[in-house]
Each structure stands twice: as structure tokens, then as C-alpha cells.
CSV table of C-alpha atoms and ligand atoms in Angstrom, one decimal:
chain,number,residue,atom,x,y,z
A,1,MET,CA,46.2,-28.7,14.3
A,2,THR,CA,45.7,-25.1,13.3
A,3,GLN,CA,48.8,-23.2,12.5
A,4,THR,CA,49.4,-20.1,14.6
A,5,PHE,CA,50.3,-18.1,11.4
A,6,ALA,CA,49.6,-19.0,7.7
A,7,SER,CA,51.6,-16.3,5.9
A,8,LEU,CA,52.5,-16.2,2.2
A,9,PRO,CA,55.6,-18.3,1.3
A,10,GLN,CA,58.6,-16.1,0.9
A,11,PRO,CA,59.2,-16.7,-2.8
A,12,ILE,CA,55.6,-15.7,-3.5
A,13,GLU,CA,55.9,-12.6,-1.3
A,14,ASN,CA,59.1,-11.7,-3.2
A,15,ALA,CA,57.4,-12.1,-6.5
A,16,ILE,CA,54.6,-9.8,-5.5
A,17,VAL,CA,57.0,-7.3,-4.2
A,18,SER,CA,58.7,-7.3,-7.6
A,19,ILE,CA,55.4,-6.8,-9.4
A,20,LEU,CA,54.5,-3.9,-7.1
A,21,SER,CA,57.9,-2.2,-7.5
A,22,GLU,CA,56.9,-1.6,-11.2
A,23,ARG,CA,53.6,0.1,-10.3
A,24,ASP,CA,52.8,3.7,-9.5
A,25,THR,CA,52.4,3.8,-5.7
A,26,SER,CA,49.8,6.5,-5.6
A,27,GLU,CA,47.6,4.8,-8.2
A,28,LEU,CA,48.0,1.5,-6.3
A,29,ASP,CA,46.9,3.3,-3.1
A,30,THR,CA,43.8,4.8,-4.8
A,31,LYS,CA,42.8,1.4,-6.3
A,32,ALA,CA,43.3,-0.4,-3.0
A,33,HIS,CA,41.1,2.2,-1.3
A,34,GLU,CA,38.4,1.7,-3.9
A,35,LEU,CA,38.7,-2.1,-3.6
A,36,HIS,CA,38.4,-1.9,0.2
A,37,ASN,CA,35.3,0.2,-0.1
A,38,LYS,CA,33.7,-2.3,-2.4
A,39,TYR,CA,34.5,-5.2,-0.1
A,40,THR,CA,33.0,-3.4,2.9
A,41,ALA,CA,30.0,-2.0,1.0
A,42,GLN,CA,26.5,-3.0,2.3
A,43,ASP,CA,25.5,-3.9,-1.2
A,44,LYS,CA,28.5,-6.2,-1.7
A,45,GLY,CA,26.3,-8.8,-3.5
A,46,ASN,CA,25.5,-6.3,-6.2
A,47,HIS,CA,29.1,-5.9,-7.4
A,48,LYS,CA,29.4,-8.3,-10.4
A,49,SER,CA,33.1,-7.6,-10.7
A,50,TYR,CA,35.6,-6.0,-8.3
A,51,PHE,CA,38.1,-5.4,-11.0
A,52,GLN,CA,37.8,-2.8,-13.8
A,53,ASP,CA,41.4,-2.7,-14.9
A,54,PHE,CA,44.8,-4.1,-14.5
A,55,GLU,CA,45.6,-1.8,-11.5
A,56,SER,CA,42.6,-3.0,-9.5
A,57,THR,CA,43.8,-6.6,-9.9
A,58,VAL,CA,47.3,-5.5,-8.7
A,59,ALA,CA,45.6,-3.8,-5.7
A,60,TYR,CA,43.8,-7.1,-5.0
A,61,LEU,CA,47.1,-8.9,-4.9
A,62,ALA,CA,48.6,-6.4,-2.5
A,63,LEU,CA,45.6,-5.9,-0.2
A,64,ARG,CA,43.6,-9.1,-0.2
A,65,VAL,CA,45.7,-12.0,-1.3
A,66,PRO,CA,47.7,-12.5,1.9
A,67,ALA,CA,44.3,-13.0,3.7
A,68,THR,CA,42.8,-15.3,1.1
A,69,TYR,CA,46.0,-17.3,1.1
A,70,ALA,CA,45.6,-17.8,4.9
A,71,GLN,CA,41.9,-18.8,4.5
A,72,SER,CA,42.7,-21.4,1.8
A,73,TYR,CA,45.8,-22.6,3.7
A,74,ALA,CA,43.9,-23.2,6.9
A,75,THR,CA,41.0,-25.0,5.1
A,76,ILE,CA,43.4,-27.3,3.1
A,77,ALA,CA,45.3,-28.0,6.3
A,78,ASN,CA,42.1,-29.4,7.7
A,79,VAL,CA,41.7,-31.8,4.8
A,80,HIS,CA,45.3,-33.0,5.2
A,81,GLU,CA,44.7,-33.6,8.9
A,82,LEU,CA,41.8,-35.9,8.3
A,83,VAL,CA,43.4,-37.9,5.4
A,84,PRO,CA,47.1,-37.5,6.4
A,85,SER,CA,48.4,-40.3,4.1
A,86,TRP,CA,46.7,-39.0,1.0
A,87,GLN,CA,49.0,-37.5,-1.6
A,88,PRO,CA,47.0,-35.8,-4.3
A,89,LYS,CA,48.6,-35.0,-7.6
A,90,THR,CA,46.2,-32.8,-9.5
A,91,ILE,CA,44.2,-29.7,-8.5
A,92,LEU,CA,41.5,-27.6,-10.2
A,93,ASP,CA,41.2,-24.0,-8.9
A,94,ILE,CA,37.9,-22.4,-10.0
A,95,GLY,CA,37.9,-18.6,-9.9
A,96,SER,CA,41.6,-18.8,-9.1
A,97,GLY,CA,42.6,-15.2,-9.1
A,98,PRO,CA,46.4,-15.3,-9.4
A,99,GLY,CA,46.3,-19.0,-8.2
A,100,THR,CA,46.2,-18.3,-4.4
A,101,ALA,CA,44.7,-21.6,-3.5
A,102,ILE,CA,47.2,-23.5,-5.7
A,103,TRP,CA,50.1,-21.9,-3.7
A,104,ALA,CA,48.5,-23.0,-0.4
A,105,ALA,CA,47.7,-26.5,-1.6
A,106,SER,CA,51.3,-27.0,-2.9
A,107,GLU,CA,52.7,-26.0,0.5
A,108,ILE,CA,50.6,-28.6,2.2
A,109,TRP,CA,50.8,-31.3,-0.5
A,110,PRO,CA,54.2,-31.2,-2.2
A,111,SER,CA,52.9,-34.3,-4.1
A,112,LEU,CA,50.8,-32.0,-6.3
A,113,THR,CA,52.3,-31.9,-9.8
A,114,ASP,CA,49.6,-30.4,-12.0
A,115,ALA,CA,47.2,-27.5,-11.6
A,116,THR,CA,44.4,-26.1,-13.7
A,117,ALA,CA,43.3,-22.6,-12.9
A,118,ILE,CA,40.1,-21.1,-14.3
A,119,GLU,CA,39.8,-17.3,-14.1
A,120,GLN,CA,37.8,-14.8,-16.1
A,121,HIS,CA,40.3,-11.8,-15.9
A,122,ASN,CA,43.2,-11.8,-18.2
A,123,SER,CA,45.2,-9.5,-15.9
A,124,LEU,CA,44.9,-12.0,-13.0
A,125,VAL,CA,46.0,-14.8,-15.3
A,126,SER,CA,49.0,-12.9,-16.4
A,127,LEU,CA,49.8,-11.9,-12.8
A,128,GLY,CA,49.5,-15.6,-11.8
A,129,LYS,CA,51.8,-16.7,-14.5
A,130,GLN,CA,54.4,-14.0,-13.6
A,131,ILE,CA,54.3,-15.0,-9.9
A,132,ALA,CA,54.7,-18.7,-10.8
A,133,THR,CA,57.7,-18.0,-12.9
A,134,THR,CA,59.4,-15.5,-10.6
A,135,ALA,CA,58.8,-17.7,-7.5
A,136,GLU,CA,59.9,-20.8,-9.5
A,137,LEU,CA,56.9,-22.8,-8.4
A,138,SER,CA,57.3,-26.4,-9.3
A,139,ILE,CA,53.7,-27.2,-10.0
A,140,ALA,CA,52.8,-27.1,-13.7
A,141,THR,CA,49.8,-24.9,-14.2
A,142,THR,CA,47.4,-24.7,-17.1
A,143,TRP,CA,45.5,-21.4,-17.2
A,144,LEU,CA,42.0,-21.3,-18.7
A,145,ARG,CA,40.5,-17.9,-19.2
A,146,GLN,CA,36.8,-18.6,-18.9
A,147,ASP,CA,33.5,-17.4,-17.5
A,148,ILE,CA,32.5,-20.1,-15.0
A,149,ARG,CA,28.8,-19.1,-15.4
A,150,GLU,CA,29.0,-20.7,-18.8
A,151,GLY,CA,29.9,-24.0,-17.3
A,152,ILE,CA,33.3,-25.6,-16.7
A,153,ASP,CA,34.6,-28.0,-19.3
A,154,GLU,CA,32.5,-30.9,-20.0
A,155,ASP,CA,35.2,-33.5,-20.7
A,156,ASP,CA,35.8,-36.5,-18.4
A,157,THR,CA,38.9,-35.1,-16.7
A,158,THR,CA,38.7,-35.3,-12.9
A,159,TYR,CA,41.0,-33.8,-10.3
A,160,ASP,CA,42.1,-35.1,-7.0
A,161,VAL,CA,41.4,-31.7,-5.4
A,162,VAL,CA,38.9,-29.1,-6.6
A,163,ILE,CA,38.8,-25.8,-4.8
A,164,ILE,CA,36.4,-22.8,-5.1
A,165,ALA,CA,37.8,-20.1,-2.8
A,166,ASN,CA,36.0,-16.7,-2.3
A,167,VAL,CA,34.1,-17.0,-5.5
A,168,LEU,CA,30.5,-18.2,-4.8
A,169,ASN,CA,29.6,-14.9,-3.2
A,170,GLU,CA,30.3,-13.2,-6.5
A,171,LEU,CA,27.8,-15.4,-8.3
A,172,SER,CA,24.0,-15.5,-8.3
A,173,THR,CA,22.5,-18.3,-6.3
A,174,THR,CA,21.4,-20.1,-9.4
A,175,ALA,CA,24.9,-19.9,-10.9
A,176,ALA,CA,26.5,-20.9,-7.7
A,177,ASP,CA,24.3,-24.0,-7.4
A,178,LYS,CA,25.0,-25.0,-10.9
A,179,LEU,CA,28.8,-24.5,-10.4
A,180,ILE,CA,29.1,-26.6,-7.2
A,181,GLY,CA,27.3,-29.5,-8.9
A,182,GLN,CA,29.7,-29.3,-11.9
A,183,ALA,CA,32.7,-29.0,-9.5
A,184,LEU,CA,31.7,-32.1,-7.7
A,185,ASN,CA,31.6,-34.0,-11.0
A,186,LYS,CA,35.2,-32.9,-11.6
A,187,THR,CA,36.3,-34.2,-8.2
A,188,SER,CA,37.9,-37.5,-7.6
A,189,GLY,CA,39.1,-36.8,-4.1
A,190,VAL,CA,37.9,-33.6,-2.3
A,191,LEU,CA,35.9,-30.6,-3.2
A,192,VAL,CA,36.9,-27.6,-1.0
A,193,ILE,CA,34.7,-24.6,-0.8
A,194,VAL,CA,35.9,-21.5,1.1
A,195,GLU,CA,34.2,-18.2,1.8
A,196,PRO,CA,34.9,-15.2,3.9
A,197,GLY,CA,33.9,-15.8,7.5
A,198,THR,CA,30.8,-13.6,7.4
A,199,PRO,CA,27.2,-14.6,8.1
A,200,ALA,CA,26.6,-14.4,4.3
A,201,GLY,CA,29.6,-16.6,3.6
A,202,SER,CA,28.4,-19.1,6.1
A,203,VAL,CA,25.0,-19.3,4.5
A,204,ILE,CA,26.6,-19.9,1.1
A,205,VAL,CA,28.8,-22.7,2.5
A,206,GLN,CA,26.1,-24.3,4.5
A,207,ASN,CA,23.8,-24.4,1.5
A,208,ALA,CA,26.5,-26.1,-0.6
A,209,ALA,CA,27.2,-28.6,2.2
A,210,LYS,CA,23.5,-29.4,2.4
A,211,LYS,CA,23.1,-29.8,-1.4
A,212,LEU,CA,26.2,-31.8,-2.0
A,213,GLY,CA,26.5,-33.8,1.3
A,214,LYS,CA,24.4,-36.7,-0.1
A,215,ALA,CA,26.9,-37.2,-3.0
A,216,GLY,CA,30.0,-37.4,-0.8
A,217,ASN,CA,31.3,-37.5,2.7
A,218,LEU,CA,31.0,-34.2,4.6
A,219,LEU,CA,34.6,-34.4,5.8
A,220,ALA,CA,34.7,-31.1,7.6
A,221,PRO,CA,34.0,-28.9,9.5
A,222,TYR,CA,31.2,-31.2,10.3
A,223,ILE,CA,31.7,-34.3,12.4
A,224,ASN,CA,31.0,-37.9,11.4
A,225,ASN,CA,29.4,-36.8,8.1
A,226,THR,CA,26.6,-35.1,10.1
A,227,PHE,CA,25.4,-31.8,8.7
A,228,PHE,CA,24.8,-29.1,11.3
A,229,ASN,CA,22.7,-26.0,10.8
A,230,ASP,CA,21.4,-23.6,13.3
A,231,ASP,CA,20.0,-20.3,12.0
A,232,ASN,CA,21.1,-18.6,15.1
A,233,TYR,CA,24.7,-19.7,14.8
A,234,TYR,CA,27.1,-18.8,12.0
A,235,LEU,CA,29.9,-21.3,11.7
A,236,HIS,CA,33.2,-19.6,11.0
A,237,PHE,CA,36.9,-19.9,11.8
A,238,SER,CA,39.9,-17.7,12.2
A,239,GLN,CA,43.4,-17.9,10.9
A,240,LYS,CA,46.2,-15.4,11.7
A,241,PHE,CA,48.9,-14.4,9.2
A,242,ILE,CA,51.8,-12.0,9.2
A,243,ARG,CA,51.1,-9.1,6.9
A,244,PRO,CA,53.8,-8.6,4.3
A,245,GLU,CA,55.4,-5.2,4.3
A,246,PHE,CA,53.5,-4.1,1.1
A,247,GLN,CA,50.1,-4.9,2.7
A,248,ARG,CA,51.0,-3.2,6.0
A,249,ARG,CA,52.0,-0.1,4.0
A,250,LEU,CA,48.6,0.0,2.3
A,251,ARG,CA,46.7,-0.6,5.5
A,252,GLN,CA,48.7,2.2,7.1
A,253,GLN,CA,47.8,4.7,4.5
A,254,MET,CA,44.1,3.7,4.7
A,255,ARG,CA,44.1,4.5,8.5
A,256,GLU,CA,42.5,7.7,9.6
A,257,SER,CA,44.8,7.8,12.7
A,258,SER,CA,48.6,7.8,12.7
A,259,LEU,CA,48.7,4.7,15.0
A,260,MET,CA,50.7,1.9,13.4
A,261,ALA,CA,48.7,-0.7,11.5
A,262,SER,CA,49.1,-4.1,13.0
A,263,ASP,CA,51.8,-6.4,11.6
A,264,TRP,CA,49.4,-9.4,11.7
A,265,GLU,CA,45.8,-10.0,10.7
A,266,ASP,CA,43.1,-12.4,11.7
A,267,ALA,CA,41.5,-13.8,8.5
A,268,LYS,CA,38.0,-15.0,9.3
A,269,TYR,CA,36.8,-17.8,7.0
A,270,THR,CA,34.2,-20.5,6.6
A,271,TYR,CA,34.4,-23.7,4.6
A,272,THR,CA,33.1,-27.1,3.8
A,273,ILE,CA,34.8,-30.1,2.4
A,274,ILE,CA,32.9,-32.8,0.4
A,275,SER,CA,35.0,-35.9,0.1
A,276,LYS,CA,34.9,-38.9,-2.1
A,277,LEU,CA,37.6,-40.4,0.1
A,278,ALA,CA,37.0,-42.2,3.3
A,279,PRO,CA,38.3,-40.2,6.3
A,280,GLU,CA,41.3,-41.7,8.0
A,281,ILE,CA,40.4,-39.9,11.2
A,282,THR,CA,37.0,-39.2,12.6
A,283,PRO,CA,37.4,-36.6,15.3
A,284,TRP,CA,35.0,-36.4,18.2
A,285,GLY,CA,34.6,-32.6,17.7
A,286,ARG,CA,35.9,-29.4,16.4
A,287,CYS,CA,36.5,-26.2,18.2
A,288,VAL,CA,34.2,-23.6,16.6
A,289,GLY,CA,35.1,-20.4,18.5
A,290,PRO,CA,37.5,-18.7,20.8
A,291,ILE,CA,38.2,-20.4,24.1
A,292,GLN,CA,36.9,-18.5,27.1
A,293,VAL,CA,39.1,-18.5,30.3
A,294,GLN,CA,36.7,-18.5,33.2
A,295,LYS,CA,37.5,-18.5,36.9
A,296,GLY,CA,38.5,-22.1,37.7
A,297,PHE,CA,37.8,-23.5,34.2
A,298,LEU,CA,38.1,-23.1,30.4
A,299,GLU,CA,35.1,-23.1,28.2
A,300,ILE,CA,35.5,-24.5,24.7
A,301,PRO,CA,32.8,-24.3,22.1
A,302,VAL,CA,32.9,-27.6,20.2
A,303,LEU,CA,30.9,-28.9,17.2
A,304,THR,CA,30.2,-32.6,17.6
A,305,LYS,CA,27.9,-34.9,15.6
A,306,ASP,CA,25.1,-33.9,18.0
A,307,GLY,CA,25.5,-30.1,17.6
A,308,ILE,CA,27.4,-27.4,19.5
A,309,GLU,CA,28.4,-28.0,23.1
A,310,LYS,CA,30.2,-25.8,25.5
A,311,ILE,CA,32.8,-28.0,27.1
A,312,LYS,CA,34.1,-27.1,30.6
A,313,VAL,CA,37.6,-28.1,31.5
A,314,MET,CA,38.2,-27.6,35.3
A,315,LYS,CA,41.5,-26.2,36.4
A,316,ARG,CA,41.8,-28.7,39.2
A,317,TYR,CA,42.4,-31.4,36.6
A,318,ARG,CA,45.7,-29.9,35.8
A,319,GLU,CA,46.8,-32.3,33.0
A,320,GLN,CA,43.5,-32.0,31.1
A,321,TYR,CA,43.4,-28.2,31.7
A,322,ASN,CA,47.0,-27.7,30.3
A,323,SER,CA,46.2,-29.8,27.3
A,324,ALA,CA,42.9,-27.9,26.7
A,325,LYS,CA,44.7,-24.6,26.8
A,326,ASN,CA,46.5,-25.5,23.6
A,327,VAL,CA,43.3,-26.0,21.6
A,328,LYS,CA,42.9,-23.4,18.9
A,329,TRP,CA,39.7,-22.2,17.2
A,330,GLY,CA,39.3,-24.6,14.2
A,331,ASP,CA,41.2,-27.5,15.8
A,332,VAL,CA,39.7,-31.0,15.9
A,333,VAL,CA,39.3,-32.3,19.5
A,334,SER,CA,39.3,-35.8,20.7
A,335,LEU,CA,37.2,-37.0,23.6
A,336,PRO,CA,36.4,-34.8,25.3
A,337,TYR,CA,39.0,-31.9,25.1
A,338,GLU,CA,42.5,-33.0,24.2
A,339,PRO,CA,43.8,-31.4,21.0
A,340,GLN,CA,45.0,-33.9,18.3
B,1,LIG,C1,37.7,-12.8,-4.5
B,1,LIG,S1,38.5,-13.4,-5.8
B,1,LIG,C2,39.2,-14.9,-5.2
B,1,LIG,C3,40.4,-15.3,-5.9
B,1,LIG,C4,41.1,-16.6,-5.3
B,1,LIG,N1,40.3,-17.7,-5.4
B,1,LIG,C5,41.5,-16.3,-3.9
B,1,LIG,O1,40.9,-16.9,-3.0
B,1,LIG,O2,42.4,-15.4,-3.7
B,1,LIG,C6,37.2,-14.1,-6.8
B,1,LIG,C7,37.7,-14.5,-8.2
B,1,LIG,O3,36.7,-15.2,-8.9
B,1,LIG,C8,36.7,-14.8,-10.2
B,1,LIG,N2,35.4,-14.9,-10.8
B,1,LIG,C9,34.3,-14.4,-10.3
B,1,LIG,N3,33.3,-14.6,-11.2
B,1,LIG,C10,33.8,-15.4,-12.2
B,1,LIG,C11,33.3,-15.9,-13.4
B,1,LIG,N4,32.0,-15.7,-13.7
B,1,LIG,N5,34.1,-16.6,-14.2
B,1,LIG,C12,35.4,-16.8,-13.9
B,1,LIG,N6,36.0,-16.3,-12.8
B,1,LIG,C13,35.2,-15.6,-11.9
B,1,LIG,C14,37.1,-13.4,-10.1
B,1,LIG,O4,37.6,-12.9,-11.3
B,1,LIG,C15,38.2,-13.4,-9.0
B,1,LIG,O5,39.5,-13.6,-9.5
């Protein structure tokens, strides 16, 4: 079941606060602004790198990481829900940044003991190491500074979990296709691909699912291993998180009005999970959008193995209606509307 909030764990938030306390605030503000403009630019795909220097990676940590944590957390929680007894031990995080997805995976699977993080920027590797030490993370992490376009290591090591979060959109289509194939070869359990919940992110994720689906089970968000694609519908999800104080401050100073920046945010994301494990649970459907409250009924958009259906739950069936009210965007639903 989708969490109401997926916020950074306190030790990690504290570690980031400690890093930020050593930086020059006005420089951080400028870099955060620049980063924000790059992320919202129309020609987003043309930016080969968002980071020019150490300060811009610190700005990423303060401005973006709380949201990317929420995206990875929500996605990994979906895996856990479908294979609840599975206790993975190893994880490979490709394009790890400071190790955001490793933090999220460790929260959901305390069984994880070893992580490998591949990242091209030295500054993100050193920030990741500093956070892991300050937050006293128990997972042992090996950091590889590497350009993933040149291939990930060719030895036979495989990992229970392989995750690529918010990375494919920074690669050319050819490089992304090559990477996902290599990533699947490194996977013994699940390959998790996460992208921002934009139409472009959805296309990237759908293409990956289509290409890799034959080599594994499409565990989620699809139902019963059945790929769904509709060019008129972009599949995405939503996960709220509480903004840490440092992020709220940055958001505040970016605002043109003096109205207070919100203390929470809705991170939109899209994902696919290709699994070499058999699912323990095969849901009937998954809620793929906000629930509409209509006069006398609720309307829930649900992805089933047959496509998207809008399920109506009548108010007069009180028990069913009350149960359906608790369904959240992203949740699996059992026949035909009860949240699991
Ligand atoms: C938007 S960040 C996402 C970081 C992290 N996965 C997260 O979700 O917070 C994209 C990351 O991919 C890394 N990346 C992009 N292209 C890469 C490449 N060719 N080789 C290695 N890392 C790369 C970037 O340096 C950056 O840290």
C-alpha cells in the first residue's frame, strides 16, 4: 500500500544539513536556481550533464534529492508488496548520485548488506561517502567512478536488486538501450527502472518494459505480466514527501511571491520492474490516477491486464465505498476495488 509520505530518513537529512552548513548560502542559492532552470528547460534532453562543479552537486542534494528519494522509495515499496517474503542482500545502483536509491532500498529491505554504486561524478561519490559515514548507514557500499556509456563491468557478479533511477533520460536512446540490457544481465532478482513522472519519462520506461519484458516477468506496474501501452495515456504515479527545512528554504527563495513555500511536495514518477522472481501476489489491478469523488459514487482509474478501466463504487454500498475511499494512486487493488 502506498505510503502517505516518503520523506528522507532523519539520519540522512541530518547528514545533508551538516554538509550544507559548511557551504556558502548565496552560492548554493545561485546553483540551485541554475539547476532548477536546467531541469525545467524545454531542451532538457540536450543537457549532457547537470553538474559543472562541486557546488552544483551540493545544490542537487539540497533541491532534488528529497524528491528522487520519494520516487525510489515508492517504487521499491511496490516491489516489496508483490514479493513480501523476499529478503535481498545485494544491490547495484547505476547512476547513483549520492546513493539515493540505496538509502530507500535499505529502509524497505533491512536485509540488504552490500551495495555497489556506479557514478561518473567524483563530487557525488564523495558526498555519498560522507553521508553514509555521518548517517552511520549499516550497508557496506563500494563506489565505482565510471561512465556507464562505456559499459558496466563485464564480470559474472550479479545483484539481487539493480536500480537505475532518474538516469536513462540523461542518456541517448542507443546508450539507454545498451545499458538496460547490461543491467538485466547483472540482475538475479529485480531490475527497477525509475524516471520522472513526465510524458518523456513514461516513454523511456515503457520502451524499457517492452524491450526487457520477454526476458523476465513484468512485475509492476503492469498486471499479470501484461504490457500495456496507449499512446494517449501516460502512465505515472505520485508520492508525497515532507520537504526538509533546507529544501523549503531553497524553494522559498526561488518564489517570486512572498507566499510561504509548501512544507510538502508531490513527486511524480513512473517506473517499471522486471523480475526474475515469481510474484507472490498477482493483483487484479493498480490504481493509476487520482480518485474522483462524484455525486453518489467514487471513480477509480485502474490498470488491469486488459487495460485501463474506470471503476465506479456506489455510495449506497457503504462497506465497499468506505474501503474504496482508502485506495491511493499507485496502490494495487483486489477484485474489484478493495485496497490490499
Ligand atoms: C538525476 S541524477 C539521479 C541520481 C540518483 N539515481 C537519484 O535518483 O537521486 C542522474 C545521475 O546519473 C549520473 N549519470 C548520468 N550519466 C552518467 C554516465 N554516463 N555515467 C555515470 N553516471 C551517469 C549523473 O552523474 C547523476 O548522478
